[in-house]
């Protein structure tokens, strides 16, 4: 009964999102872009901020917080000033496409478009390819979820590494299914949510070109570019990107802190913010060293840089990113919610089948 009640609450939240985006599409879009359109969307920003609080389970609250409270609100912020994917012209004359684009961390591909948070002329070094398709990711995620039944036999550090893999697979599965749905409904070719982050050869490569690309693109337009333009007068165009990158990571940390609050409902400890501040500082140092040595062309061989990069990401995540969730039992609750949802769906399908007979 608890899962059924949560699904009803989730449906109400989705209907609220749908109504808000219909208002944006039919009314707010007719208001001239700029401050007037921004003020017309303030009630939507407020609604998107409180929507996750209507959900009592950790996983749905976290998903809504990521897709709507963060990414969706940032897209609407850009839309207020005629920018971003919601203002890309004729393709978004479709209400359905507008809603999908606003709700999900996906973005239609454009010819020659690449995601770059910094250093657009930087080329990703050649390294091995080991792509995982969606069915493989679903299988691996299922195996990792099943292995959580044996957590008492696993060292805590190994368990946190397992959570890193599960987070990557979960995000890719959710967005991959969304991509498949949107392609089937609208015939739009979409970008993948990530690009084999386990093959990253630097922090710049991981955060700018491989991990959670839609969030990267959103931050690039809402935070990175404005800060870079503001700092060019003081530091010049060559070095203005450094504070812009750091501020983008700081904003990302604060948004993750908000998501964790929705999932835990306890005051923040700021560990997650420090995780992104640390990575922002290290990325600034990495980028600055490359610029100073050889104009950004200097790099280690992937055999050395790949394990260093992934090791740093996993170790720091185990130190700062996951402990707030583990400490408040969110990891166990989220896994249990996945299992309960599977059982609920099986029982529902079984009941519907018997009812039809």
PDB file of C-alpha atoms in Angstrom, residues 114-237:
ATOM      1  CA  UNK A 114      30.369  19.079 -29.173  1.00  0.00           C
ATOM      2  CA  UNK A 115      30.124  19.474 -25.444  1.00  0.00           C
ATOM      3  CA  UNK A 116      33.016  21.448 -24.020  1.00  0.00           C
ATOM      4  CA  UNK A 117      33.080  23.046 -20.650  1.00  0.00           C
ATOM      5  CA  UNK A 118      36.573  24.394 -21.164  1.00  0.00           C
ATOM      6  CA  UNK A 119      39.329  24.297 -23.780  1.00  0.00           C
ATOM      7  CA  UNK A 120      37.213  23.676 -26.941  1.00  0.00           C
ATOM      8  CA  UNK A 121      40.362  23.073 -28.990  1.00  0.00           C
ATOM      9  CA  UNK A 122      41.518  20.296 -26.694  1.00  0.00           C
ATOM     10  CA  UNK A 123      41.387  16.857 -28.304  1.00  0.00           C
ATOM     11  CA  UNK A 124      40.592  13.812 -26.238  1.00  0.00           C
ATOM     12  CA  UNK A 125      43.579  11.488 -26.358  1.00  0.00           C
ATOM     13  CA  UNK A 126      43.233   8.215 -28.219  1.00  0.00           C
ATOM     14  CA  UNK A 127      42.405   5.362 -25.876  1.00  0.00           C
ATOM     15  CA  UNK A 128      40.631   1.991 -26.031  1.00  0.00           C
ATOM     16  CA  UNK A 129      36.900   1.820 -26.684  1.00  0.00           C
ATOM     17  CA  UNK A 130      34.683  -0.354 -24.512  1.00  0.00           C
ATOM     18  CA  UNK A 131      31.104   0.789 -25.117  1.00  0.00           C
ATOM     19  CA  UNK A 132      28.284  -0.679 -23.052  1.00  0.00           C
ATOM     20  CA  UNK A 133      24.849  -0.803 -24.668  1.00  0.00           C
ATOM     21  CA  UNK A 134      21.630  -0.273 -22.718  1.00  0.00           C
ATOM     22  CA  UNK A 135      20.736  -3.977 -22.159  1.00  0.00           C
ATOM     23  CA  UNK A 136      24.260  -4.621 -20.852  1.00  0.00           C
ATOM     24  CA  UNK A 137      23.947  -1.675 -18.450  1.00  0.00           C
ATOM     25  CA  UNK A 138      20.575  -2.959 -17.210  1.00  0.00           C
ATOM     26  CA  UNK A 139      22.070  -6.413 -16.641  1.00  0.00           C
ATOM     27  CA  UNK A 140      25.090  -5.026 -14.788  1.00  0.00           C
ATOM     28  CA  UNK A 141      22.889  -2.765 -12.659  1.00  0.00           C
ATOM     29  CA  UNK A 142      20.676  -5.712 -11.752  1.00  0.00           C
ATOM     30  CA  UNK A 143      23.710  -7.763 -10.747  1.00  0.00           C
ATOM     31  CA  UNK A 144      25.078  -4.943  -8.578  1.00  0.00           C
ATOM     32  CA  UNK A 145      21.672  -4.472  -6.908  1.00  0.00           C
ATOM     33  CA  UNK A 146      21.511  -8.209  -6.195  1.00  0.00           C
ATOM     34  CA  UNK A 147      25.005  -8.096  -4.684  1.00  0.00           C
ATOM     35  CA  UNK A 148      23.823  -5.533  -2.139  1.00  0.00           C
ATOM     36  CA  UNK A 149      22.243  -8.452  -0.259  1.00  0.00           C
ATOM     37  CA  UNK A 150      25.774  -9.414   0.751  1.00  0.00           C
ATOM     38  CA  UNK A 151      26.998  -6.000   1.884  1.00  0.00           C
ATOM     39  CA  UNK A 152      27.830  -7.296   5.374  1.00  0.00           C
ATOM     40  CA  UNK A 153      30.582  -9.422   3.803  1.00  0.00           C
ATOM     41  CA  UNK A 154      32.021  -6.552   1.745  1.00  0.00           C
ATOM     42  CA  UNK A 155      34.593  -3.989   2.894  1.00  0.00           C
ATOM     43  CA  UNK A 156      33.006  -0.496   3.146  1.00  0.00           C
ATOM     44  CA  UNK A 157      35.456   0.991   0.634  1.00  0.00           C
ATOM     45  CA  UNK A 158      34.628  -1.693  -1.931  1.00  0.00           C
ATOM     46  CA  UNK A 159      30.931  -1.049  -1.303  1.00  0.00           C
ATOM     47  CA  UNK A 160      31.366   2.654  -2.009  1.00  0.00           C
ATOM     48  CA  UNK A 161      33.157   1.793  -5.256  1.00  0.00           C
ATOM     49  CA  UNK A 162      30.167  -0.396  -6.105  1.00  0.00           C
ATOM     50  CA  UNK A 163      27.883   2.589  -5.469  1.00  0.00           C
ATOM     51  CA  UNK A 164      29.959   4.647  -7.944  1.00  0.00           C
ATOM     52  CA  UNK A 165      29.296   2.031 -10.632  1.00  0.00           C
ATOM     53  CA  UNK A 166      25.603   1.834  -9.713  1.00  0.00           C
ATOM     54  CA  UNK A 167      25.216   5.614  -9.910  1.00  0.00           C
ATOM     55  CA  UNK A 168      26.756   5.684 -13.393  1.00  0.00           C
ATOM     56  CA  UNK A 169      24.583   2.797 -14.598  1.00  0.00           C
ATOM     57  CA  UNK A 170      21.410   4.203 -13.017  1.00  0.00           C
ATOM     58  CA  UNK A 171      21.780   7.616 -14.651  1.00  0.00           C
ATOM     59  CA  UNK A 172      22.580   6.053 -18.032  1.00  0.00           C
ATOM     60  CA  UNK A 173      19.642   3.643 -17.827  1.00  0.00           C
ATOM     61  CA  UNK A 174      17.108   6.328 -16.882  1.00  0.00           C
ATOM     62  CA  UNK A 175      18.247   8.740 -19.573  1.00  0.00           C
ATOM     63  CA  UNK A 176      18.799   5.934 -22.100  1.00  0.00           C
ATOM     64  CA  UNK A 177      15.189   4.797 -21.698  1.00  0.00           C
ATOM     65  CA  UNK A 178      14.063   8.414 -22.005  1.00  0.00           C
ATOM     66  CA  UNK A 179      16.099   8.751 -25.194  1.00  0.00           C
ATOM     67  CA  UNK A 180      14.514   5.625 -26.634  1.00  0.00           C
ATOM     68  CA  UNK A 181      11.030   6.895 -25.777  1.00  0.00           C
ATOM     69  CA  UNK A 182      11.640  10.280 -27.358  1.00  0.00           C
ATOM     70  CA  UNK A 183      13.110   8.746 -30.504  1.00  0.00           C
ATOM     71  CA  UNK A 184      10.063   6.482 -30.833  1.00  0.00           C
ATOM     72  CA  UNK A 185       7.568   9.305 -30.299  1.00  0.00           C
ATOM     73  CA  UNK A 186       9.221  12.161 -32.174  1.00  0.00           C
ATOM     74  CA  UNK A 187      11.965  10.614 -34.294  1.00  0.00           C
ATOM     75  CA  UNK A 188      14.640  12.870 -32.816  1.00  0.00           C
ATOM     76  CA  UNK A 189      18.256  11.682 -32.589  1.00  0.00           C
ATOM     77  CA  UNK A 190      19.570  12.349 -29.105  1.00  0.00           C
ATOM     78  CA  UNK A 191      22.887  12.439 -27.353  1.00  0.00           C
ATOM     79  CA  UNK A 192      23.854   9.836 -24.794  1.00  0.00           C
ATOM     80  CA  UNK A 193      23.859  11.001 -21.162  1.00  0.00           C
ATOM     81  CA  UNK A 194      27.537  10.090 -20.846  1.00  0.00           C
ATOM     82  CA  UNK A 195      30.418   8.994 -23.019  1.00  0.00           C
ATOM     83  CA  UNK A 196      32.215   6.061 -21.406  1.00  0.00           C
ATOM     84  CA  UNK A 197      33.376   7.957 -18.298  1.00  0.00           C
ATOM     85  CA  UNK A 198      35.348   4.908 -17.155  1.00  0.00           C
ATOM     86  CA  UNK A 199      37.807   5.697 -19.983  1.00  0.00           C
ATOM     87  CA  UNK A 200      38.503   9.275 -18.836  1.00  0.00           C
ATOM     88  CA  UNK A 201      42.138  10.324 -19.093  1.00  0.00           C
ATOM     89  CA  UNK A 202      41.901  13.562 -17.084  1.00  0.00           C
ATOM     90  CA  UNK A 203      39.484  15.457 -14.878  1.00  0.00           C
ATOM     91  CA  UNK A 204      38.898  17.811 -17.790  1.00  0.00           C
ATOM     92  CA  UNK A 205      38.010  14.807 -19.938  1.00  0.00           C
ATOM     93  CA  UNK A 206      35.763  13.275 -17.253  1.00  0.00           C
ATOM     94  CA  UNK A 207      33.746  16.347 -16.277  1.00  0.00           C
ATOM     95  CA  UNK A 208      33.714  18.204 -19.592  1.00  0.00           C
ATOM     96  CA  UNK A 209      33.274  15.450 -22.188  1.00  0.00           C
ATOM     97  CA  UNK A 210      32.236  12.178 -20.600  1.00  0.00           C
ATOM     98  CA  UNK A 211      30.119  12.423 -17.434  1.00  0.00           C
ATOM     99  CA  UNK A 212      26.502  13.688 -17.326  1.00  0.00           C
ATOM    100  CA  UNK A 213      26.787  15.731 -20.504  1.00  0.00           C
ATOM    101  CA  UNK A 214      23.444  17.513 -20.230  1.00  0.00           C
ATOM    102  CA  UNK A 215      24.261  18.855 -16.770  1.00  0.00           C
ATOM    103  CA  UNK A 216      27.651  19.933 -18.097  1.00  0.00           C
ATOM    104  CA  UNK A 217      25.999  21.779 -20.975  1.00  0.00           C
ATOM    105  CA  UNK A 218      23.446  23.406 -18.674  1.00  0.00           C
ATOM    106  CA  UNK A 219      26.141  24.662 -16.302  1.00  0.00           C
ATOM    107  CA  UNK A 220      28.213  25.869 -19.228  1.00  0.00           C
ATOM    108  CA  UNK A 221      25.429  28.201 -20.374  1.00  0.00           C
ATOM    109  CA  UNK A 222      23.996  29.277 -17.011  1.00  0.00           C
ATOM    110  CA  UNK A 223      27.198  29.633 -14.955  1.00  0.00           C
ATOM    111  CA  UNK A 224      30.435  29.119 -16.882  1.00  0.00           C
ATOM    112  CA  UNK A 225      29.872  31.532 -19.783  1.00  0.00           C
ATOM    113  CA  UNK A 226      28.500  34.460 -17.708  1.00  0.00           C
ATOM    114  CA  UNK A 227      31.340  34.194 -15.163  1.00  0.00           C
ATOM    115  CA  UNK A 228      33.924  33.881 -17.927  1.00  0.00           C
ATOM    116  CA  UNK A 229      32.636  37.004 -19.669  1.00  0.00           C
ATOM    117  CA  UNK A 230      32.651  38.909 -16.376  1.00  0.00           C
ATOM    118  CA  UNK A 231      36.238  37.865 -15.573  1.00  0.00           C
ATOM    119  CA  UNK A 232      37.719  38.559 -19.016  1.00  0.00           C
ATOM    120  CA  UNK A 233      38.091  42.240 -18.149  1.00  0.00           C
ATOM    121  CA  UNK A 234      40.304  41.326 -15.178  1.00  0.00           C
ATOM    122  CA  UNK A 235      42.186  38.202 -16.301  1.00  0.00           C
ATOM    123  CA  UNK A 236      41.950  38.274 -20.091  1.00  0.00           C
ATOM    124  CA  UNK A 237      40.303  35.628 -22.297  1.00  0.00           C
TER     125      UNK A 237
END
